[in-house]
């Protein structure tokens, strides 16, 4: 099983600032098959990024993904008030998918 | 427009079973798989497994494979997830999601399953 470790656990920033979220895999993620999701309280997750740098349909270009092998990053260039949420990475390189434990992005 | 509509909340006693349904519409059901993901209160997302709709092939998370069964009914475009021998730590919101080669762009609304004596 590929274990994904996200850091930091909580990130406190202000609107307009840049956010950098990390996801590290316990082994190399084949073909960089890694996705990022956003989840707000009481809602289902929303796909943001896959593959690891393609934006899903309708996702604003302030969201970007990068990385390869075992280290991946989600960057939000300028935070909007609606971006404060929990973010999860997920690998789909293995037939047994796994999620990271999440990073909570909170307003400072 | 893709929609996944799940069955309603359930309350079960320890040791019982629960079966959650996920009715899909707005796309060709047999062209995609369905993943099931759960989220315990205040916790993160846990992938439970997936099923390919066209032939019913499954992959289950190893720690659940003895208690979970996922099925699909292509005639009604509905996926099902049954979890047996329920324990209190199975209390969670259970989500179905359309599996597009490993990514999940469409999700159901979630079904709360509460396990309590």
PDB file of C-alpha atoms in Angstrom:
ATOM      1  CA  UNK A   1       0.000   0.000   0.000  1.00  0.00           C
ATOM      2  CA  UNK A   2       1.265   3.460  -0.876  1.00  0.00           C
ATOM      3  CA  UNK A   3       1.097   5.705   2.186  1.00  0.00           C
ATOM      4  CA  UNK A   4       0.611   9.415   1.534  1.00  0.00           C
ATOM      5  CA  UNK A   5       1.752  11.917   4.151  1.00  0.00           C
ATOM      6  CA  UNK A   6       0.520  15.489   3.869  1.00  0.00           C
ATOM      7  CA  UNK A   7       2.105  18.519   5.453  1.00  0.00           C
ATOM      8  CA  UNK A   8       1.485  20.715   7.218  1.00  0.00           C
ATOM      9  CA  UNK A   9      -1.488  19.405   9.151  1.00  0.00           C
ATOM     10  CA  UNK A  10      -2.884  22.923   9.420  1.00  0.00           C
ATOM     11  CA  UNK A  11      -1.909  25.999   7.438  1.00  0.00           C
ATOM     12  CA  UNK A  12      -2.983  29.453   8.634  1.00  0.00           C
ATOM     13  CA  UNK A  13      -2.899  32.147   5.955  1.00  0.00           C
ATOM     14  CA  UNK A  14      -4.727  35.312   4.953  1.00  0.00           C
ATOM     15  CA  UNK A  15      -6.746  35.951   1.792  1.00  0.00           C
ATOM     16  CA  UNK A  16      -4.456  37.074  -1.011  1.00  0.00           C
ATOM     17  CA  UNK A  17      -1.516  35.019   0.225  1.00  0.00           C
ATOM     18  CA  UNK A  18       0.031  32.023  -1.508  1.00  0.00           C
ATOM     19  CA  UNK A  19      -0.553  28.520  -0.134  1.00  0.00           C
ATOM     20  CA  UNK A  20       1.786  25.594  -0.648  1.00  0.00           C
ATOM     21  CA  UNK A  21       0.595  22.131   0.418  1.00  0.00           C
ATOM     22  CA  UNK A  22       2.786  19.048   0.320  1.00  0.00           C
ATOM     23  CA  UNK A  23       2.045  15.365  -0.257  1.00  0.00           C
ATOM     24  CA  UNK A  24       4.806  12.788   0.101  1.00  0.00           C
ATOM     25  CA  UNK A  25       4.414   9.160  -0.957  1.00  0.00           C
ATOM     26  CA  UNK A  26       6.049   6.150   0.708  1.00  0.00           C
ATOM     27  CA  UNK A  27       7.122   4.906  -2.719  1.00  0.00           C
ATOM     28  CA  UNK A  28       7.284   6.336  -6.197  1.00  0.00           C
ATOM     29  CA  UNK A  29       3.856   7.048  -7.695  1.00  0.00           C
ATOM     30  CA  UNK A  30       3.760   5.405 -11.099  1.00  0.00           C
ATOM     31  CA  UNK A  31       3.091   7.866 -13.925  1.00  0.00           C
ATOM     32  CA  UNK A  32       2.591  10.539 -11.267  1.00  0.00           C
ATOM     33  CA  UNK A  33      -0.975   9.365 -10.847  1.00  0.00           C
ATOM     34  CA  UNK A  34      -1.780  11.758  -8.039  1.00  0.00           C
ATOM     35  CA  UNK A  35      -4.878  13.901  -7.526  1.00  0.00           C
ATOM     36  CA  UNK A  36      -5.902  16.681  -5.162  1.00  0.00           C
ATOM     37  CA  UNK A  37      -9.352  17.267  -3.672  1.00  0.00           C
ATOM     38  CA  UNK A  38     -10.925  20.089  -1.698  1.00  0.00           C
ATOM     39  CA  UNK A  39     -13.552  19.402   0.948  1.00  0.00           C
ATOM     40  CA  UNK A  40     -15.692  21.904   2.797  1.00  0.00           C
ATOM     41  CA  UNK A  41     -17.730  21.043   5.910  1.00  0.00           C
ATOM     42  CA  UNK A  42     -20.828  19.006   5.138  1.00  0.00           C
ATOM     43  CA  UNK A  43     -19.897  18.583   1.478  1.00  0.00           C
ATOM     44  CA  UNK A  44     -18.495  15.829  -0.672  1.00  0.00           C
ATOM     45  CA  UNK A  45     -14.916  16.241  -1.896  1.00  0.00           C
ATOM     46  CA  UNK A  46     -14.300  18.172  -5.104  1.00  0.00           C
ATOM     47  CA  UNK A  47     -11.638  17.120  -7.606  1.00  0.00           C
ATOM     48  CA  UNK A  48      -9.159  19.943  -8.226  1.00  0.00           C
ATOM     49  CA  UNK A  49      -6.050  18.518  -9.884  1.00  0.00           C
ATOM     50  CA  UNK A  50      -4.985  15.194 -11.354  1.00  0.00           C
ATOM     51  CA  UNK A  51      -2.074  13.619 -13.124  1.00  0.00           C
ATOM     52  CA  UNK A  52      -0.429  15.605 -11.172  1.00  0.00           C
ATOM     53  CA  UNK A  53      -0.781  19.010 -12.845  1.00  0.00           C
ATOM     54  CA  UNK A  54      -4.010  18.962 -14.864  1.00  0.00           C
ATOM     55  CA  UNK A  55      -6.878  21.043 -13.565  1.00  0.00           C
ATOM     56  CA  UNK A  56     -10.304  19.433 -13.420  1.00  0.00           C
ATOM     57  CA  UNK A  57     -13.190  21.042 -15.272  1.00  0.00           C
ATOM     58  CA  UNK A  58     -14.162  24.414 -13.860  1.00  0.00           C
ATOM     59  CA  UNK A  59     -11.231  24.738 -11.461  1.00  0.00           C
ATOM     60  CA  UNK A  60      -9.755  28.270 -11.374  1.00  0.00           C
ATOM     61  CA  UNK A  61      -6.207  28.715 -12.603  1.00  0.00           C
ATOM     62  CA  UNK A  62      -5.030  29.941  -9.198  1.00  0.00           C
ATOM     63  CA  UNK A  63      -4.890  26.205  -8.324  1.00  0.00           C
ATOM     64  CA  UNK A  64      -1.873  24.344  -9.677  1.00  0.00           C
ATOM     65  CA  UNK A  65      -0.254  20.997  -9.037  1.00  0.00           C
ATOM     66  CA  UNK A  66       3.315  19.862  -9.501  1.00  0.00           C
ATOM     67  CA  UNK A  67       5.775  17.169  -8.541  1.00  0.00           C
ATOM     68  CA  UNK A  68       6.870  13.707  -9.500  1.00  0.00           C
ATOM     69  CA  UNK A  69       8.036  10.446  -7.987  1.00  0.00           C
ATOM     70  CA  UNK A  70       7.337  10.741  -4.289  1.00  0.00           C
ATOM     71  CA  UNK A  71       6.937  14.497  -3.753  1.00  0.00           C
ATOM     72  CA  UNK A  72       3.935  16.499  -4.897  1.00  0.00           C
ATOM     73  CA  UNK A  73       2.701  20.017  -4.263  1.00  0.00           C
ATOM     74  CA  UNK A  74      -0.610  21.835  -4.525  1.00  0.00           C
ATOM     75  CA  UNK A  75      -0.225  25.588  -4.854  1.00  0.00           C
ATOM     76  CA  UNK A  76      -2.962  28.190  -4.546  1.00  0.00           C
ATOM     77  CA  UNK A  77      -1.484  31.378  -5.942  1.00  0.00           C
ATOM     78  CA  UNK A  78      -3.741  33.963  -4.283  1.00  0.00           C
ATOM     79  CA  UNK A  79      -6.141  32.733  -1.650  1.00  0.00           C
ATOM     80  CA  UNK A  80      -9.802  33.627  -1.991  1.00  0.00           C
ATOM     81  CA  UNK A  81     -12.165  33.387   1.001  1.00  0.00           C
ATOM     82  CA  UNK A  82     -13.823  30.298  -0.495  1.00  0.00           C
ATOM     83  CA  UNK A  83     -10.486  28.420  -0.628  1.00  0.00           C
ATOM     84  CA  UNK A  84     -10.336  27.843   3.119  1.00  0.00           C
ATOM     85  CA  UNK A  85     -11.117  24.154   3.438  1.00  0.00           C
ATOM     86  CA  UNK A  86      -9.450  20.772   3.893  1.00  0.00           C
ATOM     87  CA  UNK A  87      -7.310  19.419   1.053  1.00  0.00           C
ATOM     88  CA  UNK A  88      -6.527  15.770   0.366  1.00  0.00           C
ATOM     89  CA  UNK A  89      -4.131  14.104  -2.019  1.00  0.00           C
ATOM     90  CA  UNK A  90      -4.956  10.690  -3.477  1.00  0.00           C
ATOM     91  CA  UNK A  91      -2.839   8.267  -5.474  1.00  0.00           C
ATOM     92  CA  UNK A  92      -4.300   6.057  -8.189  1.00  0.00           C
ATOM     93  CA  UNK A  93      -1.065   4.482  -9.378  1.00  0.00           C
ATOM     94  CA  UNK A  94      -1.831   1.311  -7.508  1.00  0.00           C
ATOM     95  CA  UNK A  95      -5.104  -0.591  -7.857  1.00  0.00           C
ATOM     96  CA  UNK A  96      -5.525   0.039  -4.130  1.00  0.00           C
ATOM     97  CA  UNK A  97      -6.035   3.783  -3.978  1.00  0.00           C
ATOM     98  CA  UNK A  98      -5.083   5.733  -0.877  1.00  0.00           C
ATOM     99  CA  UNK A  99      -5.681   9.232   0.458  1.00  0.00           C
ATOM    100  CA  UNK A 100      -3.440  11.449   2.508  1.00  0.00           C
ATOM    101  CA  UNK A 101      -4.657  12.476   5.948  1.00  0.00           C
ATOM    102  CA  UNK A 102      -5.481  16.014   4.798  1.00  0.00           C
ATOM    103  CA  UNK A 103      -4.261  19.572   5.290  1.00  0.00           C
ATOM    104  CA  UNK A 104      -6.630  22.079   6.841  1.00  0.00           C
ATOM    105  CA  UNK A 105      -6.249  25.539   5.339  1.00  0.00           C
ATOM    106  CA  UNK A 106      -7.627  28.072   7.795  1.00  0.00           C
ATOM    107  CA  UNK A 107      -7.964  31.835   7.841  1.00  0.00           C
ATOM    108  CA  UNK A 108      -5.288  33.581   9.860  1.00  0.00           C
TER     109      UNK A 108
ATOM    110  CA  UNK B   1     -25.436  16.121 -16.246  1.00  0.00           C
ATOM    111  CA  UNK B   2     -23.868  13.474 -14.057  1.00  0.00           C
ATOM    112  CA  UNK B   3     -25.680  12.688 -10.817  1.00  0.00           C
ATOM    113  CA  UNK B   4     -25.028  10.128  -8.116  1.00  0.00           C
ATOM    114  CA  UNK B   5     -27.875   9.838  -5.603  1.00  0.00           C
ATOM    115  CA  UNK B   6     -27.351   7.732  -2.502  1.00  0.00           C
ATOM    116  CA  UNK B   7     -29.811   6.061  -0.164  1.00  0.00           C
ATOM    117  CA  UNK B   8     -30.732   7.583   3.161  1.00  0.00           C
ATOM    118  CA  UNK B   9     -29.165   7.492   6.590  1.00  0.00           C
ATOM    119  CA  UNK B  10     -29.064   4.224   8.502  1.00  0.00           C
ATOM    120  CA  UNK B  11     -28.799   3.291  12.166  1.00  0.00           C
ATOM    121  CA  UNK B  12     -27.534  -0.211  12.845  1.00  0.00           C
ATOM    122  CA  UNK B  13     -26.590  -2.287  15.848  1.00  0.00           C
ATOM    123  CA  UNK B  14     -23.134  -3.792  16.233  1.00  0.00           C
ATOM    124  CA  UNK B  15     -22.851  -7.044  14.305  1.00  0.00           C
ATOM    125  CA  UNK B  16     -25.512  -6.101  11.779  1.00  0.00           C
ATOM    126  CA  UNK B  17     -25.061  -5.380   8.066  1.00  0.00           C
ATOM    127  CA  UNK B  18     -25.810  -2.296   6.010  1.00  0.00           C
ATOM    128  CA  UNK B  19     -26.317  -1.919   2.273  1.00  0.00           C
ATOM    129  CA  UNK B  20     -25.971   1.538   0.715  1.00  0.00           C
ATOM    130  CA  UNK B  21     -27.128   2.260  -2.814  1.00  0.00           C
ATOM    131  CA  UNK B  22     -25.876   4.798  -5.349  1.00  0.00           C
ATOM    132  CA  UNK B  23     -28.113   5.582  -8.334  1.00  0.00           C
ATOM    133  CA  UNK B  24     -26.164   6.977 -11.288  1.00  0.00           C
ATOM    134  CA  UNK B  25     -27.522   9.060 -14.151  1.00  0.00           C
ATOM    135  CA  UNK B  26     -26.310  11.383 -16.888  1.00  0.00           C
ATOM    136  CA  UNK B  27     -23.595   9.151 -18.322  1.00  0.00           C
ATOM    137  CA  UNK B  28     -23.030   5.669 -19.737  1.00  0.00           C
ATOM    138  CA  UNK B  29     -22.926   3.647 -16.534  1.00  0.00           C
ATOM    139  CA  UNK B  30     -20.919   0.732 -17.933  1.00  0.00           C
ATOM    140  CA  UNK B  31     -18.113   3.019 -19.137  1.00  0.00           C
ATOM    141  CA  UNK B  32     -16.933   3.887 -15.624  1.00  0.00           C
ATOM    142  CA  UNK B  33     -16.312   2.320 -12.275  1.00  0.00           C
ATOM    143  CA  UNK B  34     -17.657   3.313  -8.893  1.00  0.00           C
ATOM    144  CA  UNK B  35     -15.439   3.871  -5.868  1.00  0.00           C
ATOM    145  CA  UNK B  36     -16.661   3.892  -2.292  1.00  0.00           C
ATOM    146  CA  UNK B  37     -15.025   6.230   0.209  1.00  0.00           C
ATOM    147  CA  UNK B  38     -15.938   6.748   3.845  1.00  0.00           C
ATOM    148  CA  UNK B  39     -15.271   9.459   6.378  1.00  0.00           C
ATOM    149  CA  UNK B  40     -15.586   8.927  10.106  1.00  0.00           C
ATOM    150  CA  UNK B  41     -16.731  11.953  12.144  1.00  0.00           C
ATOM    151  CA  UNK B  42     -14.014  14.599  12.151  1.00  0.00           C
ATOM    152  CA  UNK B  43     -11.615  12.339  10.266  1.00  0.00           C
ATOM    153  CA  UNK B  44     -10.129  12.116   6.783  1.00  0.00           C
ATOM    154  CA  UNK B  45     -11.151  10.226   3.684  1.00  0.00           C
ATOM    155  CA  UNK B  46     -10.713   6.452   3.548  1.00  0.00           C
ATOM    156  CA  UNK B  47     -10.893   4.588   0.246  1.00  0.00           C
ATOM    157  CA  UNK B  48     -12.874   1.360   0.667  1.00  0.00           C
ATOM    158  CA  UNK B  49     -12.707  -0.117  -2.817  1.00  0.00           C
ATOM    159  CA  UNK B  50     -14.016   0.106  -6.352  1.00  0.00           C
ATOM    160  CA  UNK B  51     -16.016  -1.854  -8.842  1.00  0.00           C
ATOM    161  CA  UNK B  52     -16.036  -1.737 -12.616  1.00  0.00           C
ATOM    162  CA  UNK B  53     -19.605  -1.349 -13.750  1.00  0.00           C
ATOM    163  CA  UNK B  54     -19.381  -3.325 -16.998  1.00  0.00           C
ATOM    164  CA  UNK B  55     -18.088  -6.605 -15.587  1.00  0.00           C
ATOM    165  CA  UNK B  56     -18.249  -6.284 -11.816  1.00  0.00           C
ATOM    166  CA  UNK B  57     -14.530  -6.633 -11.139  1.00  0.00           C
ATOM    167  CA  UNK B  58     -13.685  -5.389  -7.673  1.00  0.00           C
ATOM    168  CA  UNK B  59     -10.743  -4.218  -5.600  1.00  0.00           C
ATOM    169  CA  UNK B  60     -11.208  -3.828  -1.867  1.00  0.00           C
ATOM    170  CA  UNK B  61      -9.025  -2.171   0.741  1.00  0.00           C
ATOM    171  CA  UNK B  62      -7.204  -5.006   2.439  1.00  0.00           C
ATOM    172  CA  UNK B  63      -8.450  -4.247   5.945  1.00  0.00           C
ATOM    173  CA  UNK B  64     -12.095  -4.384   4.753  1.00  0.00           C
ATOM    174  CA  UNK B  65     -12.021  -7.182   2.193  1.00  0.00           C
ATOM    175  CA  UNK B  66     -13.483  -9.772   4.580  1.00  0.00           C
ATOM    176  CA  UNK B  67     -16.521  -7.606   5.411  1.00  0.00           C
ATOM    177  CA  UNK B  68     -17.360  -5.597   2.287  1.00  0.00           C
ATOM    178  CA  UNK B  69     -19.084  -6.500  -0.968  1.00  0.00           C
ATOM    179  CA  UNK B  70     -19.619  -4.085  -3.854  1.00  0.00           C
ATOM    180  CA  UNK B  71     -22.023  -4.822  -6.677  1.00  0.00           C
ATOM    181  CA  UNK B  72     -23.667  -3.055  -9.576  1.00  0.00           C
ATOM    182  CA  UNK B  73     -26.966  -3.466 -11.397  1.00  0.00           C
ATOM    183  CA  UNK B  74     -26.510  -2.202 -14.939  1.00  0.00           C
ATOM    184  CA  UNK B  75     -30.265  -2.456 -15.651  1.00  0.00           C
ATOM    185  CA  UNK B  76     -30.966   0.214 -13.036  1.00  0.00           C
ATOM    186  CA  UNK B  77     -27.547   1.958 -13.178  1.00  0.00           C
ATOM    187  CA  UNK B  78     -27.191   1.467  -9.446  1.00  0.00           C
ATOM    188  CA  UNK B  79     -24.156   0.534  -7.394  1.00  0.00           C
ATOM    189  CA  UNK B  80     -24.341  -1.060  -3.972  1.00  0.00           C
ATOM    190  CA  UNK B  81     -21.955  -1.366  -1.054  1.00  0.00           C
ATOM    191  CA  UNK B  82     -22.674  -3.876   1.708  1.00  0.00           C
ATOM    192  CA  UNK B  83     -20.671  -3.847   4.930  1.00  0.00           C
ATOM    193  CA  UNK B  84     -21.118  -6.715   7.375  1.00  0.00           C
ATOM    194  CA  UNK B  85     -20.303  -7.331  11.035  1.00  0.00           C
ATOM    195  CA  UNK B  86     -20.622  -3.639  11.784  1.00  0.00           C
ATOM    196  CA  UNK B  87     -18.620  -2.119  14.639  1.00  0.00           C
ATOM    197  CA  UNK B  88     -18.838   1.264  16.285  1.00  0.00           C
ATOM    198  CA  UNK B  89     -15.795   2.455  14.335  1.00  0.00           C
ATOM    199  CA  UNK B  90     -17.723   1.871  11.088  1.00  0.00           C
ATOM    200  CA  UNK B  91     -19.802   4.925  11.982  1.00  0.00           C
ATOM    201  CA  UNK B  92     -19.112   7.280   9.087  1.00  0.00           C
ATOM    202  CA  UNK B  93     -20.450   9.084   6.062  1.00  0.00           C
ATOM    203  CA  UNK B  94     -20.184   6.744   3.098  1.00  0.00           C
ATOM    204  CA  UNK B  95     -19.697   8.241  -0.358  1.00  0.00           C
ATOM    205  CA  UNK B  96     -19.886   6.735  -3.810  1.00  0.00           C
ATOM    206  CA  UNK B  97     -17.896   8.425  -6.564  1.00  0.00           C
ATOM    207  CA  UNK B  98     -17.591   7.852 -10.288  1.00  0.00           C
ATOM    208  CA  UNK B  99     -14.179   6.347 -10.982  1.00  0.00           C
ATOM    209  CA  UNK B 100     -12.627   7.799 -14.117  1.00  0.00           C
ATOM    210  CA  UNK B 101      -9.352   5.852 -14.347  1.00  0.00           C
ATOM    211  CA  UNK B 102      -8.651   6.554 -10.715  1.00  0.00           C
ATOM    212  CA  UNK B 103      -9.877  10.110 -10.328  1.00  0.00           C
ATOM    213  CA  UNK B 104     -13.251  11.053  -8.914  1.00  0.00           C
ATOM    214  CA  UNK B 105     -14.903  14.101 -10.431  1.00  0.00           C
ATOM    215  CA  UNK B 106     -18.441  13.191  -9.401  1.00  0.00           C
ATOM    216  CA  UNK B 107     -19.598  12.199  -5.935  1.00  0.00           C
ATOM    217  CA  UNK B 108     -22.820  11.203  -4.269  1.00  0.00           C
ATOM    218  CA  UNK B 109     -24.210  13.288  -1.438  1.00  0.00           C
ATOM    219  CA  UNK B 110     -23.067  10.841   1.213  1.00  0.00           C
ATOM    220  CA  UNK B 111     -24.935   8.425   3.472  1.00  0.00           C
ATOM    221  CA  UNK B 112     -24.505   8.565   7.242  1.00  0.00           C
ATOM    222  CA  UNK B 113     -24.287   5.129   8.791  1.00  0.00           C
ATOM    223  CA  UNK B 114     -24.431   5.112  12.584  1.00  0.00           C
ATOM    224  CA  UNK B 115     -23.511   1.945  14.473  1.00  0.00           C
ATOM    225  CA  UNK B 116     -24.787   2.024  18.011  1.00  0.00           C
ATOM    226  CA  UNK B 117     -26.269  -0.369  20.521  1.00  0.00           C
TER     227      UNK B 117
END
